[in-house]
XYZ file of C-alpha atoms in Angstrom:
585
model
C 0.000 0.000 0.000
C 1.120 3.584 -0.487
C 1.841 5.668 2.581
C 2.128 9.268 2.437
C 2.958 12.579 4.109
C 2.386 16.167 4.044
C 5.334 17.612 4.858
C 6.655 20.613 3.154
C 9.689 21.887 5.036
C 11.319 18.408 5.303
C 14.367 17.922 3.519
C 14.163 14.120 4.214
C 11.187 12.115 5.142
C 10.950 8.054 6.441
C 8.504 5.427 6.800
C 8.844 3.203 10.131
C 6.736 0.076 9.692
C 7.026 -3.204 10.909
C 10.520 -2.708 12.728
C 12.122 -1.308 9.280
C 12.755 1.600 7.619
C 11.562 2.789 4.413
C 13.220 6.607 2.784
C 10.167 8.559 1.268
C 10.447 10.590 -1.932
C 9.103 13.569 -2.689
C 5.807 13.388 -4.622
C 6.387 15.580 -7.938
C 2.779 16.179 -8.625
C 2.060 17.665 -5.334
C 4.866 20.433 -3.681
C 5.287 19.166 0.230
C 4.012 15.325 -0.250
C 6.365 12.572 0.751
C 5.359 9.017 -0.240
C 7.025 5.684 -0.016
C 5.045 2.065 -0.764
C 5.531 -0.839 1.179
C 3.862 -4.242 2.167
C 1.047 -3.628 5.131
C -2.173 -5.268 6.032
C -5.310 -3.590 8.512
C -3.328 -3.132 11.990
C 0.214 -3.017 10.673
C 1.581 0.117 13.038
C 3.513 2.950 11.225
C 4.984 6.374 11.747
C 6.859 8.840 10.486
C 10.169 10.455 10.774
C 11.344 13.832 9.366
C 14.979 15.468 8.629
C 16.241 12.436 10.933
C 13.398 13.240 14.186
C 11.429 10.944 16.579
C 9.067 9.179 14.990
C 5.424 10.498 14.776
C 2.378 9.363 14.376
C 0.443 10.229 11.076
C -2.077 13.031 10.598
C -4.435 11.611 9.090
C -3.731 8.489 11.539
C -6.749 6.190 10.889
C -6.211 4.515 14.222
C -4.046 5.171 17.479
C -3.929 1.865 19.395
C -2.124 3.152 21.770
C -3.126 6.928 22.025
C -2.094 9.987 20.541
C 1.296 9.626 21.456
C 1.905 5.852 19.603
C 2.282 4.431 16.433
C -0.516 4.612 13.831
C -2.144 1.712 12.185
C -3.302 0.471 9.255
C -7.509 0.496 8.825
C -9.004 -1.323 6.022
C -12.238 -0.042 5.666
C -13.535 -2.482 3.387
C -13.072 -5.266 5.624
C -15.815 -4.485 8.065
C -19.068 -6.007 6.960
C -22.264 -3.592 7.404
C -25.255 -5.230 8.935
C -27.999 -2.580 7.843
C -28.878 -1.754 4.427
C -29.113 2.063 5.363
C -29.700 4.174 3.251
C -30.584 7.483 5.764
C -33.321 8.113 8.022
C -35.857 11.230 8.847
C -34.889 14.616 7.207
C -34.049 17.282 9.739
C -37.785 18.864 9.118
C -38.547 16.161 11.196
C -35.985 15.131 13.715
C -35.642 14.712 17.286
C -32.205 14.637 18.150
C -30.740 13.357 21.502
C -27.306 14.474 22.510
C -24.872 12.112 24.146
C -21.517 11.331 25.627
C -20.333 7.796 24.899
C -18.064 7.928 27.959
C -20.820 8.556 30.415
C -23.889 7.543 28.882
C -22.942 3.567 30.469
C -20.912 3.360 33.009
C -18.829 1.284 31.224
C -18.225 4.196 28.636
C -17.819 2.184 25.296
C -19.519 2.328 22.268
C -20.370 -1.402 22.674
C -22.308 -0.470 25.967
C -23.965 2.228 24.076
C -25.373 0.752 21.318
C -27.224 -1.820 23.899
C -29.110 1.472 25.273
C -29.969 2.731 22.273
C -33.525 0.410 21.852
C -34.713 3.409 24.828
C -34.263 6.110 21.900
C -36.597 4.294 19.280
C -38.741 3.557 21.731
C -38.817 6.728 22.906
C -39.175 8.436 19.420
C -35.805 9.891 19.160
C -34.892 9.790 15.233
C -31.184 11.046 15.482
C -28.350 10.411 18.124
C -25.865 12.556 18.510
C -22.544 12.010 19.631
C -19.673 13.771 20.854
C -16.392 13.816 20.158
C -14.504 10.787 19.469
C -11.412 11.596 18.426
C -8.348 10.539 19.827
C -7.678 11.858 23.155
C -5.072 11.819 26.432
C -6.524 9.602 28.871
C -9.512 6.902 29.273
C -12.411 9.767 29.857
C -12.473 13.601 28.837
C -15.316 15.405 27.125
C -13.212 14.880 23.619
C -12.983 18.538 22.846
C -9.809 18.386 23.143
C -8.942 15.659 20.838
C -6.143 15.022 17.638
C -5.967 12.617 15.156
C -9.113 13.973 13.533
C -9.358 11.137 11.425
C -9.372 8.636 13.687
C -11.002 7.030 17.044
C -10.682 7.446 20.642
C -9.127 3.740 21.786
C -10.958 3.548 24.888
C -14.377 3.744 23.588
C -13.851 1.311 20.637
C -12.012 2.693 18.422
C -12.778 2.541 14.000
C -14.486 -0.781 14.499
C -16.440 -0.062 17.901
C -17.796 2.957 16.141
C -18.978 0.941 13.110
C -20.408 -1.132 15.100
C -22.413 1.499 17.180
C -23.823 3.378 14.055
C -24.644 -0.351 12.394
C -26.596 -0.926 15.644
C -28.515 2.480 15.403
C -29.230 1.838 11.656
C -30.766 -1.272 12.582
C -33.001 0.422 15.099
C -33.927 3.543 12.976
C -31.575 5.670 13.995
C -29.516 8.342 12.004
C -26.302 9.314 13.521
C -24.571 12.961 13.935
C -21.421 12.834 15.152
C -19.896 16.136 16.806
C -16.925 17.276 15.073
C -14.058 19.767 16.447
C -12.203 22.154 13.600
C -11.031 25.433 15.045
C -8.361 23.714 17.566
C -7.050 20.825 18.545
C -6.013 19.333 22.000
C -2.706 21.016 23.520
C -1.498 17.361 24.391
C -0.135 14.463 21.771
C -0.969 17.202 18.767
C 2.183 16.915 16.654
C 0.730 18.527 13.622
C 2.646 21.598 13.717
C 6.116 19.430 13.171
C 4.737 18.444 9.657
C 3.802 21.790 8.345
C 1.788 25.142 9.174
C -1.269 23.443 10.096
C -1.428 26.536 12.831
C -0.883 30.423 12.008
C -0.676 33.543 14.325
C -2.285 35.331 11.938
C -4.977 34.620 13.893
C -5.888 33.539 17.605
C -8.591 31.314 19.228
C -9.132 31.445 22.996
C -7.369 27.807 22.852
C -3.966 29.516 21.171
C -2.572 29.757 17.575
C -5.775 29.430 14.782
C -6.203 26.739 12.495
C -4.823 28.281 9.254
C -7.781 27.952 6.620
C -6.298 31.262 5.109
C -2.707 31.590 5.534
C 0.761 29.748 3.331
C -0.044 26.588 3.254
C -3.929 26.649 3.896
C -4.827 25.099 1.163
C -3.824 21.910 2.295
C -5.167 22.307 5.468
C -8.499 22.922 4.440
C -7.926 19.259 2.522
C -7.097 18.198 5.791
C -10.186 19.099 7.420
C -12.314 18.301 4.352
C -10.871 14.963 4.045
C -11.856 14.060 8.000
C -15.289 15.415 7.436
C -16.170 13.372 4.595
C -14.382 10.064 6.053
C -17.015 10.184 8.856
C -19.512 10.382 6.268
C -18.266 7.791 4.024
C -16.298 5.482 6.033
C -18.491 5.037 9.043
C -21.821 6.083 7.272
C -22.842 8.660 9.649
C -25.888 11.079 8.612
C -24.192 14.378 9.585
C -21.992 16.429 11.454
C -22.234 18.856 14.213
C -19.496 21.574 13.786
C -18.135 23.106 17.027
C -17.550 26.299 17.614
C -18.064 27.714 13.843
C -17.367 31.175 14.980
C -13.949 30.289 16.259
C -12.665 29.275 12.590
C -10.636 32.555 11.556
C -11.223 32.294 7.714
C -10.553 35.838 5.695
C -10.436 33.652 2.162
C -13.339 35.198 0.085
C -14.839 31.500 -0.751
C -14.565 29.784 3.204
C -14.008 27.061 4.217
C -17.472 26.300 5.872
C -18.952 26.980 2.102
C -16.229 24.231 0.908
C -17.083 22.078 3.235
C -21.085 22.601 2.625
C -20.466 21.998 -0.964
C -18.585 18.759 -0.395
C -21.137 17.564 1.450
C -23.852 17.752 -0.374
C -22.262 16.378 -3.026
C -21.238 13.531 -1.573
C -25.082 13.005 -0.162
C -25.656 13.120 -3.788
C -23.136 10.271 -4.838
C -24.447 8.101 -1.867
C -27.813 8.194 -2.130
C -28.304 9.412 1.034
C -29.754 12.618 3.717
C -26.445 13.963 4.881
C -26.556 17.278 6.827
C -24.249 19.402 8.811
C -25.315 21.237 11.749
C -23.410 24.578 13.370
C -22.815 25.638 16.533
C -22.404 29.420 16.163
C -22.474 32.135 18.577
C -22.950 35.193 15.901
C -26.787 34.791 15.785
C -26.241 35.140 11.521
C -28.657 33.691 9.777
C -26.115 33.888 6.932
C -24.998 30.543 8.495
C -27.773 28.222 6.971
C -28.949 30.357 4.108
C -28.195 28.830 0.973
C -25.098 29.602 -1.324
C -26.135 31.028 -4.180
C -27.777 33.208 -1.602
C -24.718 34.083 -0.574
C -24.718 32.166 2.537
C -22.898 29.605 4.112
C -25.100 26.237 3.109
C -24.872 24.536 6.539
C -28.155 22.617 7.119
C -29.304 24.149 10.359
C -27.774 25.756 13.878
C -27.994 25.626 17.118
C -30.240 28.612 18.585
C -28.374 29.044 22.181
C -30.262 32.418 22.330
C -33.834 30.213 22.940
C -32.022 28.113 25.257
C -30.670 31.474 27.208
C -34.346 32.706 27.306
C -36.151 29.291 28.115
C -33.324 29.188 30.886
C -33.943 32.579 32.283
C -38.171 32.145 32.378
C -37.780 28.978 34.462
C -35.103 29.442 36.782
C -34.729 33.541 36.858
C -31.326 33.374 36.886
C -29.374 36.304 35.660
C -25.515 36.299 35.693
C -23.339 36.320 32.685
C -24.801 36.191 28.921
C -28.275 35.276 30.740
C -28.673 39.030 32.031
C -30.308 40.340 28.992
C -32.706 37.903 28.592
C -33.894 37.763 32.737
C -35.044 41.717 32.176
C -38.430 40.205 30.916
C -37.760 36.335 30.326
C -41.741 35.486 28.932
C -40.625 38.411 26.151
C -37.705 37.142 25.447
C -38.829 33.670 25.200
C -41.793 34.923 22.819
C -39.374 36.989 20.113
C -36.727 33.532 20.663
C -40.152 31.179 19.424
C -41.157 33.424 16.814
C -37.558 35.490 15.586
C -35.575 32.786 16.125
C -32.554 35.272 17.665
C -32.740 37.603 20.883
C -30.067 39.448 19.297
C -30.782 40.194 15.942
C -29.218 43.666 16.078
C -29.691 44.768 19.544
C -27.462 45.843 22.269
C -26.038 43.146 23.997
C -24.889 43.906 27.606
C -22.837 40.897 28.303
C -20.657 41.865 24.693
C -20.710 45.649 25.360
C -21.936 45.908 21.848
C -24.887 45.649 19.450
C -24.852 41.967 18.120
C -26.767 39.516 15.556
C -28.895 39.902 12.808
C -32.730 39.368 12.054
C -33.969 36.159 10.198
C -36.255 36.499 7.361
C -38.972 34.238 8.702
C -41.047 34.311 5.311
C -37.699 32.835 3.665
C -36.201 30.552 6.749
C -37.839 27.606 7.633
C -37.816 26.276 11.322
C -35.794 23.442 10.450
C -32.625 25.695 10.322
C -32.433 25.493 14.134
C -32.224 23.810 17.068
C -34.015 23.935 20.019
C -33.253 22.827 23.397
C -33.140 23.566 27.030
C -30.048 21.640 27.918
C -27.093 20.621 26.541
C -23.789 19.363 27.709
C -22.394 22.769 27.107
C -25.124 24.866 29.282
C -24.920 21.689 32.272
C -21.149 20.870 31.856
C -20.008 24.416 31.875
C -22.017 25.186 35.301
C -19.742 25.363 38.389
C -21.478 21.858 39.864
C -22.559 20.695 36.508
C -26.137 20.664 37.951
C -28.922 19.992 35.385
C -32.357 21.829 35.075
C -33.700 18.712 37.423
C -31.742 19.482 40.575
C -33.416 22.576 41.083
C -36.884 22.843 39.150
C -39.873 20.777 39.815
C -41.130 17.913 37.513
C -44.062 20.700 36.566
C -41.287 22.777 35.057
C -39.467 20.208 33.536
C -42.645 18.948 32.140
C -43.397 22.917 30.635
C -39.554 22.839 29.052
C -40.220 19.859 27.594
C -43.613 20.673 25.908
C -41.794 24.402 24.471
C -38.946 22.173 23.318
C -40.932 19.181 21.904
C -44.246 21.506 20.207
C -41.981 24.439 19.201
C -41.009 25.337 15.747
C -37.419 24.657 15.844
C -35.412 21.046 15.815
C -35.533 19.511 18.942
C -32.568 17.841 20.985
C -32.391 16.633 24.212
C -29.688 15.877 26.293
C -29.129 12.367 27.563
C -30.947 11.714 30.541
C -32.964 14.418 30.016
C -36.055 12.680 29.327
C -36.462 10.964 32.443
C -35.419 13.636 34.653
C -32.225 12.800 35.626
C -30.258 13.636 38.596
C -27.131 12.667 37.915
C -24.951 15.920 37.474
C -22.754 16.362 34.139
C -19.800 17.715 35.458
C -16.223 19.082 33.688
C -14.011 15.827 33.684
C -10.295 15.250 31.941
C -7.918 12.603 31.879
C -4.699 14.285 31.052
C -1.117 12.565 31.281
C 0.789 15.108 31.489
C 1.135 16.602 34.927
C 0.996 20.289 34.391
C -1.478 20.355 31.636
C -3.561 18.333 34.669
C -2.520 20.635 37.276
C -2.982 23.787 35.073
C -6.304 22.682 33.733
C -7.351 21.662 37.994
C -6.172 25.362 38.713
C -7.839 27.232 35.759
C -11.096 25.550 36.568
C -10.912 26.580 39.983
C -10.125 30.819 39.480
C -12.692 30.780 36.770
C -15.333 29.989 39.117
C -13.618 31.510 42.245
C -13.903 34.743 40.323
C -18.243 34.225 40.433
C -17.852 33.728 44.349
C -17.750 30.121 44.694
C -15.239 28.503 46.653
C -12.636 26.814 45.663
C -12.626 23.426 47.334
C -16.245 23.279 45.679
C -15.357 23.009 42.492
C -15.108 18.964 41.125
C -11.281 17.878 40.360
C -11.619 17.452 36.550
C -8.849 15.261 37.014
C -10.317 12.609 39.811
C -12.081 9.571 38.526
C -14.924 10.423 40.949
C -15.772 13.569 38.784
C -16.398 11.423 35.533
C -17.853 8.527 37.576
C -20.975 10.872 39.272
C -21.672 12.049 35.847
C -22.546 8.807 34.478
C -26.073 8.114 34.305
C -28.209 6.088 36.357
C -30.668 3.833 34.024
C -32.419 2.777 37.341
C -33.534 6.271 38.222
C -36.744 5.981 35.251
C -38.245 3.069 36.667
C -39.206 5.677 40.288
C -40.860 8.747 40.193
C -41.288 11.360 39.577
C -38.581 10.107 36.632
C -41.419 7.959 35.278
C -44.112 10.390 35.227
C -41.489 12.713 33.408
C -40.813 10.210 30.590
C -44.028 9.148 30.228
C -44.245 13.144 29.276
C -41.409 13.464 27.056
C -42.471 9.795 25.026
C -46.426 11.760 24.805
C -44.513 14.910 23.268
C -42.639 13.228 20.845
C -45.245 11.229 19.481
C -47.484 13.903 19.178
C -44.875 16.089 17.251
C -45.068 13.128 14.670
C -48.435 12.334 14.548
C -49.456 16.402 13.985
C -48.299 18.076 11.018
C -49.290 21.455 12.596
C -46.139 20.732 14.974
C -43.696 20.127 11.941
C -44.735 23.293 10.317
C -41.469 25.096 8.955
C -43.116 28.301 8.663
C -42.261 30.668 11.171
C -43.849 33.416 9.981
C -46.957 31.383 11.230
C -45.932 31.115 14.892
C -48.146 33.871 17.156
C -47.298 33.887 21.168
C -49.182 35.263 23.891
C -47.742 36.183 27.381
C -48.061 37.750 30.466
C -44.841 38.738 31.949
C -45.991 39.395 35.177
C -48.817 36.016 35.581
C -45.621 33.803 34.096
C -48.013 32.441 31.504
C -47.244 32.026 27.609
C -49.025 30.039 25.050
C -48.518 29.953 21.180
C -50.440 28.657 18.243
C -49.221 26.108 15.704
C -51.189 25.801 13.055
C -54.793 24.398 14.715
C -52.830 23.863 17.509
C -52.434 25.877 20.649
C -49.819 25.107 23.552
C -49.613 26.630 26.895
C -47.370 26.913 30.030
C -47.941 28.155 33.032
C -43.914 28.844 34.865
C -46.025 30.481 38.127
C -46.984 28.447 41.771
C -50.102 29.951 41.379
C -53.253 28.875 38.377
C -53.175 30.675 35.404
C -56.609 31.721 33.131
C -55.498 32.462 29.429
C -57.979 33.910 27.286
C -57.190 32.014 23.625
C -60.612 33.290 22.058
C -63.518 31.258 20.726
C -62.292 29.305 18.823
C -63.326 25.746 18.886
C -60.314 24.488 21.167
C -62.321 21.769 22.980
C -60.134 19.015 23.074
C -57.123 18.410 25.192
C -54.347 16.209 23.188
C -51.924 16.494 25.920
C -51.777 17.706 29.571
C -48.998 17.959 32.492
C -52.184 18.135 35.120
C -55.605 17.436 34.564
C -57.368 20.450 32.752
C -60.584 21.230 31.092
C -60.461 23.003 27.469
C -61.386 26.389 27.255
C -65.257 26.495 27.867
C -67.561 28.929 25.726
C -65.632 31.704 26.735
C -62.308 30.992 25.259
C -60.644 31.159 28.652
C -58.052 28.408 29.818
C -57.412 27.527 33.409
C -54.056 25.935 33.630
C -53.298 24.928 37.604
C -49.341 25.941 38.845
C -46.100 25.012 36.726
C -48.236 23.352 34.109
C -48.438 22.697 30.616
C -51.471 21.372 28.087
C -51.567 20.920 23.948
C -55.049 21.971 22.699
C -56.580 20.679 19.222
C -59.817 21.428 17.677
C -62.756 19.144 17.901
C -63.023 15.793 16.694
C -58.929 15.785 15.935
């Protein structure tokens, strides 16, 4: 087989495989490219030296058997036999997605373990899983944003062929797979990428260091680099689509960007295949530029994240206000209602956590609903928290129950985060694994001022380094079977089937989304099509005046409640919820 190596500064590359030693030569087609052939079957370990040098493991490493800092091997692709004849599952107009850590979704943290849990999504009505990070990282268990290799597999889990086997298993069940993907930086520890060539440039700079160059020398084979990964998960392992981290941290200044290269590749490799692929952006810039089409000038991602719903969902039911939540806790029911129907908070308004005016309004008679996400949790807005407490720990099941219904009926995508659904109460705390004693120590310390500096102590704050941190934010599958876990399920499995069983709720047209509230009652309610939802956030009964207009059947309720009688008023009891249809639906 060929083996081969960008390195353009090299004035001498080798090939260690097998215990020899094979001298590369230069590639003449393509400036910087070493290459040298040599017998090697699927597992055969490899490396490669340069100008004489230790040897290092490949960058575009399939597999690291032994970690980031070992040998590469050998994957042959073609050797692993596919179970399901996939060929994709629901379009994102009609997904539920459910967010989840392979390391702490089992306690035993493999992909293996996993896949057996994954019959509780079906059932549950989930259509997509998606997974975080699995690239090669230091250490057993870390959150994997801080991963290398970017084409290959984190050991510990699995590695290439535990992977295959997890998204064979969801095929078989249904299931479509997103896999989260990390491009604007890569871990500080075992990355030896910048001892081939200028995979890095202080042109630009991230809050994790030197930027990935995607527009300085030498970018254009960096971009391949990136490219290349993406489409491997795609092809290789057959997931549905990725979820980009962190878009907003990719310094690009190139006037066609990468993100529109990598769009463009994409779809037309879902083209070739046969099959839905999408690719999903986390973006803090509240652009809508980042999902509008290309020849619209935009972007051509598939949909985004909408943090700024989250933020205002977060603020109505728990009234907290530090940090980026302090705009939206001024009137949390209004910002909720312009989140549900405007999609962005800031969509050119002053933001006081940024000192500036940010984000820009969506054209809701050109955008459909299925651009975004919606959610109330995630691992970033639980993991990021001091304690890494979820919504659960402090709100009752009423107001889990009334997230879940403006989640599961509201216009946008819905994800959950694992354990969600049942009301978990295991934490999901900040956990690493590092093996190298100052990046542990450093990391230990950072964690600790960041948090010291919002008044909490520091002997409060988990050891990302001790086992016991990872361990506590595993989940407990034995929680669901007690209440009020059951009762909560039982909720979110209701929701979800009613999202697919009522077109009203799959509606992309956000234009046609109308809200009610009363800021000071802690009521809102919204219409859907023939469909009306309310919440009540307040300990005291709400009555919500939603007009005669035929509303006399209850689809779905948190507490018992009668539909609005002949005067179009709606008495919802305390932290409450209820899904209204028309007559004889």
């Amino acid at each position: 087989m060929r083996f081969e190596v960008w390195a353009p500064k090299a004035e001498r590359a080798e090939l260690q495989l097998a215990g020899g030693t094979y001298a590369m030569e230069r590639d003449p087609a393509r400036d910087g490219w070493w290459t040298a052939d040599a017998d090697a079957g699927d597992g055969a370990r490899y490396g490669f030296s340069l100008d004489g040098g230790p040897v290092l493991p490949d960058p575009r490493s399939r597999r690291q058997p032994d970690g980031p800092d070992g040998l590469s091997a050998v994957v042959d692709h073609n050797a692993h036999e596919w179970r399901t004849d996939w060929h994709g599952g629901a379009p994102l107009a009609g997904a539920v997605l459910y967010e989840l850590h392979i390391g702490t979704y089992t306690p035993e943290g493999t992909f293996d373990a996993a896949a057996r849990r994954l019959g509780h999504l079906a059932e549950l009505g989930v259509t997509h899983v998606e997974v975080m990070p699995v690239c090669p990282f230091p250490g057993t268990h870390g959150w994997g944003y801080e991963g290398v290799s970017l084409w290959a597999v984190h050991e510990p889990y699995g590695g290439p062929e535990g992977l295959k086997r997890f998204v064979d298993a969801a095929h078989g069940l249904g299931l479509g797979v997103v896999l989260d993907v990390v491009h604007n930086h890569l871990g500080p520890s075992g990355n030896y990428l910048p001892l081939f060539g200028p995979y890095f440039t202080d042109t630009h700079h991230t809050p994790w260091g030197s930027a990935v160059n995607l527009d300085a020398p030498g970018s254009d084979e960096v971009r391949a680099y990136l490219l290349g990964s993406a489409l491997a998960w795609l092809h290789d392992y057959r997931v549905d689509g990725l979820r980009l981290d962190a878009v907003h941290a990719l310094a690009d200044t190139r006037a066609l960007t990468f993100l529109e290269e990598l769009s463009t590749a994409v779809d037309t490799l879902s083209a070739e295949v046969g099959r839905t692929l999408f690719l999903i952006a986390e973006s803090d810039q509240g652009d809508p530029r980042t999902t509008a089409p290309r020849e619209s000038w935009g972007l051509g991602l598939h949909a985004q994240w909408n943090d700024d719903f989250h933020h205002a969902l977060h603020t109505a039911l728990t009234g907290e206000a530090q940090g980026y939540y302090a705009d939206f806790a001024r009137a949390p029911l209004g910002a909720l209602a312009k989140t549900l129907t405007r999609v962005f908070f800031h969509d050119g308004t002053y933001s006081t956590f940024r000192g500036r005016v940010h984000g820009r309004s969506v054209d809701r008679t050109k955008t459909a609903a299925h651009r975004f996400l919606g959610y109330a949790q995630t691992h970033d807005q639980i993991g990021n928290r001091a304690l890494g407490d979820r919504l659960s720990a402090t709100l009752s099941p009423g107001l889990l129950a009334c997230a879940a219904t403006l989640v599961l009926t509201g216009p946008y995508v819905p994800m959950l985060f694992m354990g969600e659904e049942w009301a978990a109460r295991t934490p999901w705390q900040f956990f690493t694994d590092h093996t190298d004693p100052q990046l542990a120590q450093a990391v230990r310390e950072g964690r600790r001022r960041e948090f010291a500096a919002h008044g909490w102590a520091e002997e409060d704050i988990p050891d990302p380094q001790d086992p016991r941190t990872r361990e506590r934010s595993c989940l407990d599958w034995s929680e669901q079977e007690n209440e009020p876990h059951a009762r909560v399920l039982a909720w979110y499995r209701e929701l979800i089937a009613l999202r697919r069983e009522r077109p009203d709720l799959a509606d992309p047209d956000l234009a046609a989304v109308k809200v009610a509230y009363d800021e000071a009652a802690r009521w809102l309610a919204f219409r859907r099509g023939d469909i009306r939802v309310a919440v009540n956030l307040s300990k005291t009964p709400a009555t919500i005046g939603l007009g005669r207009n035929g509303l006399s059947r209850v689809l779905a309720a948190w507490e018992p409640v009668d539909a609005p009688g002949a005067d179009g008023l709606l008495r919802l009891p305390p932290e409450s919820c209820v899904v209204l249809g028309p007559a004889g639906s």
